[in-house]
Short mmCIF file of C-alpha atoms and ligand atoms in Angstrom, two decimals:
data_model
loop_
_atom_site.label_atom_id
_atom_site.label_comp_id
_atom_site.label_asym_id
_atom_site.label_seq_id
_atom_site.Cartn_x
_atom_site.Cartn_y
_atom_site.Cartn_z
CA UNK A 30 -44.62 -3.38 -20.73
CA UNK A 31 -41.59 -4.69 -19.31
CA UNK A 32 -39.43 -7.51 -20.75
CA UNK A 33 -40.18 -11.36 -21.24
CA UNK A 34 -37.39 -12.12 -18.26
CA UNK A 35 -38.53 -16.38 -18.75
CA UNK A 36 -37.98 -15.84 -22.38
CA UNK A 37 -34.61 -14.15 -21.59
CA UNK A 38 -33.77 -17.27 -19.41
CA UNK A 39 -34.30 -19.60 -21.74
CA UNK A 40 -32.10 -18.23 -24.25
CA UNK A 41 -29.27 -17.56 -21.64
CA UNK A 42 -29.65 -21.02 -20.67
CA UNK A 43 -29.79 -22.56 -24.06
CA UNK A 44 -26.40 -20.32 -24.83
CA UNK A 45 -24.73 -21.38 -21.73
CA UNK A 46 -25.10 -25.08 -22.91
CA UNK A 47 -22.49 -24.31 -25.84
CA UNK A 48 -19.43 -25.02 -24.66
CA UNK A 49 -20.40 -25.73 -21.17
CA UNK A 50 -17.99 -26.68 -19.02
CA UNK A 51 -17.43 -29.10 -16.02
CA UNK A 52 -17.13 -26.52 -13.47
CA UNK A 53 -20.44 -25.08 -14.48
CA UNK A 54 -19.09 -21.65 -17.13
CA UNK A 55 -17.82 -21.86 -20.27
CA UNK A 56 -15.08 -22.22 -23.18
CA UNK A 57 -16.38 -20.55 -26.08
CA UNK A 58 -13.14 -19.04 -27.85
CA UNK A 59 -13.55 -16.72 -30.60
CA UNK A 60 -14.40 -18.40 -34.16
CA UNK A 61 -13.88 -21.72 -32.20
CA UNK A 62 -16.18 -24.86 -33.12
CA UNK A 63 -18.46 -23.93 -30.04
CA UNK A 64 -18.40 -19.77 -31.04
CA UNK A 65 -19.75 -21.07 -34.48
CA UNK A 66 -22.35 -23.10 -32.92
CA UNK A 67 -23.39 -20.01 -30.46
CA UNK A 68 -23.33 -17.57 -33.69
CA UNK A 69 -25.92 -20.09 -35.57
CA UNK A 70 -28.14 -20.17 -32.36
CA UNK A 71 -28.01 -16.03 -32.46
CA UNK A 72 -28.84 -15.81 -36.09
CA UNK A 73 -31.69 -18.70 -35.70
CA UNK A 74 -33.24 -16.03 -33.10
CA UNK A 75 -32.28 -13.24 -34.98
CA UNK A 76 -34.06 -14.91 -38.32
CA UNK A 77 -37.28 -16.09 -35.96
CA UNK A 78 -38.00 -12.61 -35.20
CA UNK A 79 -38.07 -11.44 -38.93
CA UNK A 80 -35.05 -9.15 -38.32
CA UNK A 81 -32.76 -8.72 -41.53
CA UNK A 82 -29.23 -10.52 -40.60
CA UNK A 83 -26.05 -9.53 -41.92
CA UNK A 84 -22.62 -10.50 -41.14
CA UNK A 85 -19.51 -7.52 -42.25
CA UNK A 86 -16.23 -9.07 -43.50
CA UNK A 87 -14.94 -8.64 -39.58
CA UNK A 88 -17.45 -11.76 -38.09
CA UNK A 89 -19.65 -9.00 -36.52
CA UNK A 90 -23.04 -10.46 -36.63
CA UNK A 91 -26.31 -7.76 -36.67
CA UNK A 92 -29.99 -8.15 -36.22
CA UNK A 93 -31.59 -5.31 -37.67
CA UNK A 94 -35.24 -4.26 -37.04
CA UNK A 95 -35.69 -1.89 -40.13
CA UNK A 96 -38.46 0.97 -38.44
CA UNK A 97 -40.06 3.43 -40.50
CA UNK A 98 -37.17 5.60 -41.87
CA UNK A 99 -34.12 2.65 -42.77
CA UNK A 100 -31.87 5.96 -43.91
CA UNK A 101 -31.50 6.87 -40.38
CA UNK A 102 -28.77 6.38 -38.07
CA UNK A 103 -29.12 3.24 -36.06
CA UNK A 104 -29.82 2.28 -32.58
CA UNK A 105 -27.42 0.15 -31.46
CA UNK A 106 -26.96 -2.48 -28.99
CA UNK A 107 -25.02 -6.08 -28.09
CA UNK A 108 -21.51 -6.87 -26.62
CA UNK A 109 -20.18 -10.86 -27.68
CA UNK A 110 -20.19 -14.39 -27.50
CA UNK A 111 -16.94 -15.58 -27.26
CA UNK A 112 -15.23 -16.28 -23.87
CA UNK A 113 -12.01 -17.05 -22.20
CA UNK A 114 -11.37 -20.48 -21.57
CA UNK A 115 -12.98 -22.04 -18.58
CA UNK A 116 -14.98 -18.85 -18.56
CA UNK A 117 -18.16 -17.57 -17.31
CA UNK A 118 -22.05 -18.10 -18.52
CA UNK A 119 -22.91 -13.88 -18.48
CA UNK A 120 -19.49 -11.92 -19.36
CA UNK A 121 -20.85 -10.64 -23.13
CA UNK A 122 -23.64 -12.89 -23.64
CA UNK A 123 -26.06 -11.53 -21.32
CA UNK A 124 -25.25 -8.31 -23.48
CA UNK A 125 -25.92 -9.77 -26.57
CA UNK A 126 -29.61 -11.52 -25.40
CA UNK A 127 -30.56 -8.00 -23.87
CA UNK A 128 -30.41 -6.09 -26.91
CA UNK A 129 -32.20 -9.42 -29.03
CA UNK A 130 -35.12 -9.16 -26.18
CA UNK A 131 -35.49 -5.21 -26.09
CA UNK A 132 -35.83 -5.63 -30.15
CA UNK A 133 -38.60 -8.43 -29.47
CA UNK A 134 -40.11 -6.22 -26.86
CA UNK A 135 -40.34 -3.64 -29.36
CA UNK A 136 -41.98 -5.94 -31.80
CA UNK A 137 -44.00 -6.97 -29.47
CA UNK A 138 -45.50 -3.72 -27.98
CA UNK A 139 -46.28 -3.03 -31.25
CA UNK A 140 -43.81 0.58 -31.39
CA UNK A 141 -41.97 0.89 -34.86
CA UNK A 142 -39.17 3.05 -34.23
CA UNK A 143 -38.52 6.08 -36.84
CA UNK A 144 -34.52 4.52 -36.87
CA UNK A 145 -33.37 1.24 -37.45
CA UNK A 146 -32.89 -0.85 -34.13
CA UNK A 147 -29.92 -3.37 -34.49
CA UNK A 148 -28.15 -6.47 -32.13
CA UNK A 149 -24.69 -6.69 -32.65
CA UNK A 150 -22.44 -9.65 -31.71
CA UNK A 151 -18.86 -8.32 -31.85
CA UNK A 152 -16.01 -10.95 -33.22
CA UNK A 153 -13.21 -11.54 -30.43
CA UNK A 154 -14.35 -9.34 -28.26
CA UNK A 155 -11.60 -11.43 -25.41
CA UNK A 156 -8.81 -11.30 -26.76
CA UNK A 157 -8.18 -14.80 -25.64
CA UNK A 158 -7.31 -16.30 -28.60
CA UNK A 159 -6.47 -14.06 -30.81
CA UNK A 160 -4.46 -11.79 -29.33
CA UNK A 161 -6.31 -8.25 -29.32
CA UNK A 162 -9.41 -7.39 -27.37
CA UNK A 163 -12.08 -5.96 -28.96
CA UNK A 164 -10.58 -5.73 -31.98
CA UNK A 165 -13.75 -5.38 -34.33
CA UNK A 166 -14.84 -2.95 -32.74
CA UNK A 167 -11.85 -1.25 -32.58
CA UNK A 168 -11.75 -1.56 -36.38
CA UNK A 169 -15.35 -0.06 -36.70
CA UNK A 170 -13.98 3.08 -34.73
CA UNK A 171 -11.36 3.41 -36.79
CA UNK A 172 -8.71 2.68 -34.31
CA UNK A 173 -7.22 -0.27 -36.01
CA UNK A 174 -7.30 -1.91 -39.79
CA UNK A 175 -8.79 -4.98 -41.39
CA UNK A 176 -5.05 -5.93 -41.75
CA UNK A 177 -3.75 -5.20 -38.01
CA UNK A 178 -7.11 -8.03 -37.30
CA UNK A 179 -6.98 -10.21 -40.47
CA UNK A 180 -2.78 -10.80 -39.47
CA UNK A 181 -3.76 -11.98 -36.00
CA UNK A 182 -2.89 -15.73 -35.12
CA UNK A 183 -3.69 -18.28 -32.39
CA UNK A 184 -1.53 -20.14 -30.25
CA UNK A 185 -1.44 -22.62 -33.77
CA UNK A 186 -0.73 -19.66 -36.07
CA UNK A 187 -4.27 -19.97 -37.59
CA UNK A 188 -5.26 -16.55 -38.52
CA UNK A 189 -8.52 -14.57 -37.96
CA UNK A 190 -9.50 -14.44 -41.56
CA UNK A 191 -9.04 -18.44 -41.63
CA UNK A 192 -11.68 -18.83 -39.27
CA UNK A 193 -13.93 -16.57 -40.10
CA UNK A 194 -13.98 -18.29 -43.45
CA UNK A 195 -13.86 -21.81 -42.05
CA UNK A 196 -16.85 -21.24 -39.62
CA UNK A 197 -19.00 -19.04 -42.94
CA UNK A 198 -18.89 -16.00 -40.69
CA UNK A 199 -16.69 -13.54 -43.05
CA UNK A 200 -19.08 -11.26 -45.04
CA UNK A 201 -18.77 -8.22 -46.69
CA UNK A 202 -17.26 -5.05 -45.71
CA UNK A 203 -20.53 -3.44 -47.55
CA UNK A 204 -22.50 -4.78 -44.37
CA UNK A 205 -20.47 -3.01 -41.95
CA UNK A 206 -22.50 -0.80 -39.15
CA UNK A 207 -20.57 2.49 -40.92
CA UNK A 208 -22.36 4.90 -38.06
CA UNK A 209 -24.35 4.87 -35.77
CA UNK A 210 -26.93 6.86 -33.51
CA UNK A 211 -26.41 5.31 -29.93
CA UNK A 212 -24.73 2.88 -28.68
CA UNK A 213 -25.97 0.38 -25.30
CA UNK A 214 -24.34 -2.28 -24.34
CA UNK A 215 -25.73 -4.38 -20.77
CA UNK A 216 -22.72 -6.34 -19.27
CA UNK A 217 -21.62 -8.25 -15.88
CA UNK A 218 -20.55 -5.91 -13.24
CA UNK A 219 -17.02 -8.39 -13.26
CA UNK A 220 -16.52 -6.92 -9.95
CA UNK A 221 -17.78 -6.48 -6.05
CA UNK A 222 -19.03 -3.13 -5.85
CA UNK A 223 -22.82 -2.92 -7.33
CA UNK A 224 -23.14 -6.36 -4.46
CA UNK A 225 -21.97 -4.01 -2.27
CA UNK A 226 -23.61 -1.17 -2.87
CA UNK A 227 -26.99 -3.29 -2.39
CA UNK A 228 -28.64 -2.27 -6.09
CA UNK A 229 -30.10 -4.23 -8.93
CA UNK A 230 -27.82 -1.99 -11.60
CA UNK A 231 -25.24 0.00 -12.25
CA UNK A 232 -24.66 3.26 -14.65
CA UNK A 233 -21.70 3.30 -16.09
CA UNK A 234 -20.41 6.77 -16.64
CA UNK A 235 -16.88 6.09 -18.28
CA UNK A 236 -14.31 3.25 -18.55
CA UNK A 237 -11.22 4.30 -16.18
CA UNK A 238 -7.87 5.19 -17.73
CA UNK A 239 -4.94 2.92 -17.73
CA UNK A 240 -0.81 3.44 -17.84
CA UNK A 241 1.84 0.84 -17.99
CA UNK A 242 4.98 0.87 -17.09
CA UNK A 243 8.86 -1.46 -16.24
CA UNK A 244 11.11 -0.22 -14.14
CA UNK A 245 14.40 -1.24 -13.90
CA UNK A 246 16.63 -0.76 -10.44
CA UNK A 247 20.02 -1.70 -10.63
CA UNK A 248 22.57 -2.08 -7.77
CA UNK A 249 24.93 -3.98 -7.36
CA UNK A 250 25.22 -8.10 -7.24
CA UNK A 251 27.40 -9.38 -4.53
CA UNK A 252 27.67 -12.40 -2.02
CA UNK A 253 24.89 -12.23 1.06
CA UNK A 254 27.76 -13.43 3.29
CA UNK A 255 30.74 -11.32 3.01
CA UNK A 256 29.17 -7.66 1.84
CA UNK A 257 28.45 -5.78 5.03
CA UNK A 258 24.80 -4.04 5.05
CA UNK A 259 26.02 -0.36 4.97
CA UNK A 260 28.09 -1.33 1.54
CA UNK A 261 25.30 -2.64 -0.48
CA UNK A 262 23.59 -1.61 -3.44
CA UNK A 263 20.44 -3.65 -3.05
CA UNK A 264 18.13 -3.65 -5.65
CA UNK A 265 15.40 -5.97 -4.61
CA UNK A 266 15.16 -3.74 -1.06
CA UNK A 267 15.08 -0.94 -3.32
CA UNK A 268 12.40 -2.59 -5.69
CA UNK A 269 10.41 -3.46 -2.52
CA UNK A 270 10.19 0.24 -0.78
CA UNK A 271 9.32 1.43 -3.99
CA UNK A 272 6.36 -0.52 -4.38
CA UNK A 273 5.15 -0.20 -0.46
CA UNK A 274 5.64 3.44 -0.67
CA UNK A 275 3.34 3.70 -3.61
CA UNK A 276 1.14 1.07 -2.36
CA UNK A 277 0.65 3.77 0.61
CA UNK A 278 0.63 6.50 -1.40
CA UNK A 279 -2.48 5.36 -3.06
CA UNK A 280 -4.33 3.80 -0.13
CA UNK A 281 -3.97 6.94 1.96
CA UNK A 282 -5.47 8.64 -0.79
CA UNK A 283 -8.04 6.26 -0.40
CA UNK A 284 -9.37 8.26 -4.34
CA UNK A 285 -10.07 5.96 -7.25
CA UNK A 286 -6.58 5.38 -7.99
CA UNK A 287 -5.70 1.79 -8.54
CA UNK A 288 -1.95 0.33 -8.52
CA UNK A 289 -0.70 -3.06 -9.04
CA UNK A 290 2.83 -4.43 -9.23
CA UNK A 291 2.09 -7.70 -11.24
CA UNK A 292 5.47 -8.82 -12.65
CA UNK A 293 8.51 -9.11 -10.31
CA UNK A 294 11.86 -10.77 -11.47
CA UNK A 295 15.23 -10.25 -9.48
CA UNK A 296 17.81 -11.06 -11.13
CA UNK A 297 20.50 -13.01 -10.82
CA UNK A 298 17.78 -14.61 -8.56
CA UNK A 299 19.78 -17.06 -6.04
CA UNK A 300 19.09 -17.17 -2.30
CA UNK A 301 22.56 -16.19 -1.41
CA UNK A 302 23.07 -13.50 -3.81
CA UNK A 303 22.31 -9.82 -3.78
CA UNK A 304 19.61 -9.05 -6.53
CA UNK A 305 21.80 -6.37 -8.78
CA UNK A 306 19.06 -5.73 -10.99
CA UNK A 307 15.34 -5.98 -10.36
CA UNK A 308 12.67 -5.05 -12.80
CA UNK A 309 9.07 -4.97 -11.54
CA UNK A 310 5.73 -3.60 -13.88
CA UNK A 311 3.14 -1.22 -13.07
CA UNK A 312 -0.12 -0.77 -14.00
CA UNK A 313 -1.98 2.54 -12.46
CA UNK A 314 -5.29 3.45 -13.37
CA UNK A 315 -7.74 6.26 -12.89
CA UNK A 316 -11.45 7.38 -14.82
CA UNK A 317 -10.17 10.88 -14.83
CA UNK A 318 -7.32 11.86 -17.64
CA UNK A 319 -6.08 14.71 -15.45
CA UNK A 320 -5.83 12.86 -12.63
CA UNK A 321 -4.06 10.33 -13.98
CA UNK A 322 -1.59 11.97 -15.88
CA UNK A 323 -1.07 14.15 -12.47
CA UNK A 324 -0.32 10.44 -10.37
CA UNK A 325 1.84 8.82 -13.35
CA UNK A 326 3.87 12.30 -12.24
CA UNK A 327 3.97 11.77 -8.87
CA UNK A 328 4.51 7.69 -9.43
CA UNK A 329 7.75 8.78 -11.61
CA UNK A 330 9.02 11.05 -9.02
CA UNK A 331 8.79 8.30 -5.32
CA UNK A 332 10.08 5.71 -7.74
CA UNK A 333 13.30 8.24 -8.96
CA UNK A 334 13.72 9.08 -5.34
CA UNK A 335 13.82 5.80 -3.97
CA UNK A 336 16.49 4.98 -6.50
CA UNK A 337 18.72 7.62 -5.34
CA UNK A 338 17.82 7.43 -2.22
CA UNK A 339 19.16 3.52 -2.52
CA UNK A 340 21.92 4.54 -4.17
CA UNK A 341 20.35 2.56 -7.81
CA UNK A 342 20.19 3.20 -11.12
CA UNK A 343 16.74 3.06 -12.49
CA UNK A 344 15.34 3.13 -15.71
CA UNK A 345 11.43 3.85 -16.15
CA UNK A 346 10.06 2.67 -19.35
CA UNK A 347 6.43 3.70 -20.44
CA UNK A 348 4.51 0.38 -21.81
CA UNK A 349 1.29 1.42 -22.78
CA UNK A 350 -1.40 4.14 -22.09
CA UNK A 351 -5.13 4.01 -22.38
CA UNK A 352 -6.76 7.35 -21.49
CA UNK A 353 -10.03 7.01 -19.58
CA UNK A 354 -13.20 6.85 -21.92
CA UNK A 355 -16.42 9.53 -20.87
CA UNK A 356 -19.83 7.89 -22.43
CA UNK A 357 -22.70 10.00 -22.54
CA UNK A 358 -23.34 12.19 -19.83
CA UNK A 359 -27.14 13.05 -21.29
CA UNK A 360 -27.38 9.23 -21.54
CA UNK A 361 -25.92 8.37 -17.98
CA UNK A 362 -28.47 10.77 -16.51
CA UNK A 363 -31.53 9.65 -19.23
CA UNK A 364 -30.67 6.22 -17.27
CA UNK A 365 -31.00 7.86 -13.87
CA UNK A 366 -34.32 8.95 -14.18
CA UNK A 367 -35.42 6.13 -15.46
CA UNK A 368 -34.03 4.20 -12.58
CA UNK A 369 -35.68 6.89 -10.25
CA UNK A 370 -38.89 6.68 -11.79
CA UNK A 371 -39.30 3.05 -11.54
CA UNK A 372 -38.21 2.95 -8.16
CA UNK A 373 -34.70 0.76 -9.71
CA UNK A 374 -32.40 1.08 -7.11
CA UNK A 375 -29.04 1.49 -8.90
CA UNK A 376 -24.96 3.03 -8.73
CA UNK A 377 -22.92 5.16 -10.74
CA UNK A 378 -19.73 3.64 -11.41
CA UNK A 379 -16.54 3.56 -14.20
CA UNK A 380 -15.70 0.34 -15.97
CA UNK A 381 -12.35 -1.28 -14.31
CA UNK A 382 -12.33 -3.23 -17.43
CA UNK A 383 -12.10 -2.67 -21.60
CA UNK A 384 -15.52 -2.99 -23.52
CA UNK A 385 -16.59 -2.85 -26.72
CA UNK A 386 -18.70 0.14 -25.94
CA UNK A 387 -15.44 1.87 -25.37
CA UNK A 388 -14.78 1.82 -29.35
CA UNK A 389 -18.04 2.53 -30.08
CA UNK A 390 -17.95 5.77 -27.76
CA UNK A 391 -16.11 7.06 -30.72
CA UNK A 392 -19.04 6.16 -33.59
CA UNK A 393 -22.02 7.09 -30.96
CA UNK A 394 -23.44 8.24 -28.08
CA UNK A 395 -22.87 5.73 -25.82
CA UNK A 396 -23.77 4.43 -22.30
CA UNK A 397 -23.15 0.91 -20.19
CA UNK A 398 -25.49 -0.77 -17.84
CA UNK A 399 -23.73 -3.14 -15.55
CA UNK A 400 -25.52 -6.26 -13.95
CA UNK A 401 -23.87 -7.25 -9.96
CA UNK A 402 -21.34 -9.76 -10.33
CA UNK A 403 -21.99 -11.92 -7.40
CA UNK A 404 -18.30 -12.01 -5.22
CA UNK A 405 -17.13 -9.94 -7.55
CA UNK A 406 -15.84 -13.01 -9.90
CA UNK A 407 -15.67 -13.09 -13.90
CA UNK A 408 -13.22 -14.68 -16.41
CA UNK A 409 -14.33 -17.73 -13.93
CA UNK A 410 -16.16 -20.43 -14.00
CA UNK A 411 -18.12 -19.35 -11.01
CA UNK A 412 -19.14 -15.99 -12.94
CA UNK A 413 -22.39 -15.58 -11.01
CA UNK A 414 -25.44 -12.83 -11.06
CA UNK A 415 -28.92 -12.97 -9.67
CA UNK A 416 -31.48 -13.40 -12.13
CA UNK A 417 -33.34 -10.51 -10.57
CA UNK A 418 -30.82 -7.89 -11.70
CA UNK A 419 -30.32 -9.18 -14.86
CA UNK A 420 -33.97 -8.60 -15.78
CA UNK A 421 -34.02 -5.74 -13.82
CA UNK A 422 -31.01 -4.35 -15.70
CA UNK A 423 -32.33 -5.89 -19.11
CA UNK A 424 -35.35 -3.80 -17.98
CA UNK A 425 -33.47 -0.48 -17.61
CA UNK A 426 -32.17 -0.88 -21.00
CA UNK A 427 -35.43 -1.04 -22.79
CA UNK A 428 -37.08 1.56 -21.09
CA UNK A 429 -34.07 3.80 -22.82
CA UNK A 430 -34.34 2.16 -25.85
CA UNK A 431 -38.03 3.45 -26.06
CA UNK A 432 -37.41 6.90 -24.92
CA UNK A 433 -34.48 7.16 -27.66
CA UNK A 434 -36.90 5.53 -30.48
CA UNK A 435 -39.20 8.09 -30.06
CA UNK A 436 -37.18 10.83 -29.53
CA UNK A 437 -36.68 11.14 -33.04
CA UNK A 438 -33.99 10.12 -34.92
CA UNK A 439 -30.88 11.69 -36.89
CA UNK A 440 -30.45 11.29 -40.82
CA UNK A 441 -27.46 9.77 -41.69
CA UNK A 442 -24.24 11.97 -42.10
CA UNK A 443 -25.84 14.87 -40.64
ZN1 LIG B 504 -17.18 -9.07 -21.81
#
């Protein structure tokens, strides 16, 4: 059978009242007034179904449908319920009420899995206001401490661990998911291509790599009047090729490279003055490592040549990197015949964005199923999807969960 898609609805809509905003989205912020509120609703539904309910000393909410052998490694699914301010109705939450309504499915059909089935609601999964994003999962995976989350502050300086307490969300670290089976996580497309495509779902394969970088070009500063053209050392002409030359570079490879130039400052920034320095960022991306490290290369080389070239100095200093994430590639293609047995018409795509799943790639076999973002828009109070292909998509994922359940499951630690 498939899923209760008017039972889905009415939860999304009952969650999208929380926080609601004028413009029709929401402003949920993590471990805000309106998060709590959200979290209470979750555990009300969670605690309606008979599901056990515990919270780890990280926020991190689970639903857990026991099945016959509680020793084995979980299924797992969710994503979160906090947003960005003035943000959308689906971006996490739609994630969260998949996983509760493949559970109730489950229950429903009447098919007790051999492994425990769980719905996870990941703490500050935005990063909006405390600064990190995803940071609970990223301490499940290992990849940060309870200390590099506990220390984090809001705009206010009101810590994590504060809240948590404030709101009754901080549990024990006992009730932490220590490992886990598989990992699913159904999310908002946040972007045009699964619209464009024409499909009711996407298959997420990976989430693309990501390198940052400031560059510095400096020339030299001088009057605009008096400093014939041939003299100049220009630095914001300098800055400028730089970035159309790449810009080229990457649309005439017409790949799935992706540059931006977000942050521009000339300085000493007057309109009668020659820019002597300029410093402008870069953020490349790319879902294959080898690809990527090949183009940061190639970026470092156009933007050394265009300096001397110019006749500037430049200075290239490496921000951050992010290597591209691979989920499951048994999973991905599990989800493909799935979609080509049911006739689901669907896309295989990377993740432009960071998810949770990406941490949890590292405790389990993982997979994403993406729901069309209509225009493309999230982070937005016009974050739109058709309720078709989130059904559809909330379909997809129960039809794995089922195959998984039965497939028989792994004792934990082995
Ligand atoms: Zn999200």
């Amino acid at each position: 059978m498939a899923v209760d898609s008017e039972r889905l609805k009415r939860r999304f809509d009952r969650l999208s009242e929380i926080g609601k905003t004028e413009g029709g989205g929401v402003s949920r912020l993590a471990l805000s007034d309106e998060d709590k509120e959200a979290r209470d609703l979750f555990v009300s539904w969670l605690k309606e179904l008979g599901l056990e309910v515990k919270v780890d000393d990280l926020g991190n909410i689970y639903g857990i449908l026991k099945g016959k052998n509680p020793d084995a490694a979980p299924l797992v699914m969710g994503s979160h319920l906090d947003s960005v301010p003035r943000g959308g109705k689906y971006d996490g939450t739609i994630g969260v009420l998949a996983g509760l309504e493949a559970i109730e499915s489950l229950i429903e059909d009447g098919i007790e899995p051999d492994q425990p089935v769980i719905v996870v609601n990941f703490t500050n999964e935005e990063g909006a206001r405390f600064p990190k994003p995803m940071i609970s999962s990223g301490v499940l995976s290992g990849k940060f401490t309870t200390e590099d989350m506990y220390k984090l502050e809001d705009d206010n300086g009101i810590s994590i661990e504060e809240e948590l307490k404030r709101i009754g969300y901080l549990g024990d670290r006992e009730n932490r998911l220590q490992e886990a089976d598989k990992f699913f996580e159904v999310h908002i497309e946040q972007g045009p291509v699964l619209i464009d495509k024409g499909v009711n779902t996407g298959i997420v394969e990976g989430i693309q790599g990501l390198s940052w970088h400031q560059i510095t070009y400096t020339g030299e500063t001088d009057h605009a009047g008096p400093s014939p053209m041939e003299y100049r050392r220009d630095a914001g002409v300098g800055a400028v090729t730089a970035m159309s030359r790449l810009y080229e570079w990457v649309k005439k490879m017409n790949d799935e490279t992706l540059i931006t130039f977000g942050k521009i400052k000339a300085s000493p920034g007057a309109v009668n003055v020659i820019p002597g320095e300029v410093t402008f960022s870069i953020d490349i991306r790319h879902p294959d490592k080898g690809v990527l490290e090949e183009r940061i290369e190639q970026m470092k080389q156009t933007l050394l040549d265009t300096a001397l070239e110019m006749k500037l100095d430049s200075q290239i200093e490496d921000l951050s990197y992010m290597p591209p994430v691979s989920f499951s590639v048994k999973l991905t293609n599990d989800l493909e015949n799935i979609c080509k047995n049911k006739g689901i018409p669907y896309h295989r795509m990377f993740s432009g964005a960071g998810h949770d799943a990406m941490y949890m790639n590292k405790l389990a076999e993982t997979v994403m199923i993406f729901i069309p973002s209509i225009g493309g828009k999230s982070h937005n109070e016009a974050e739109e999807s058709r309720w078709e292909d989130v059904a559809l998509s909330t379909d997809l994922l129960y039809e794995l969960v089922k195959q998984q359940v039965s497939a028989g499951s792994r004792v934990k630690g082995s």
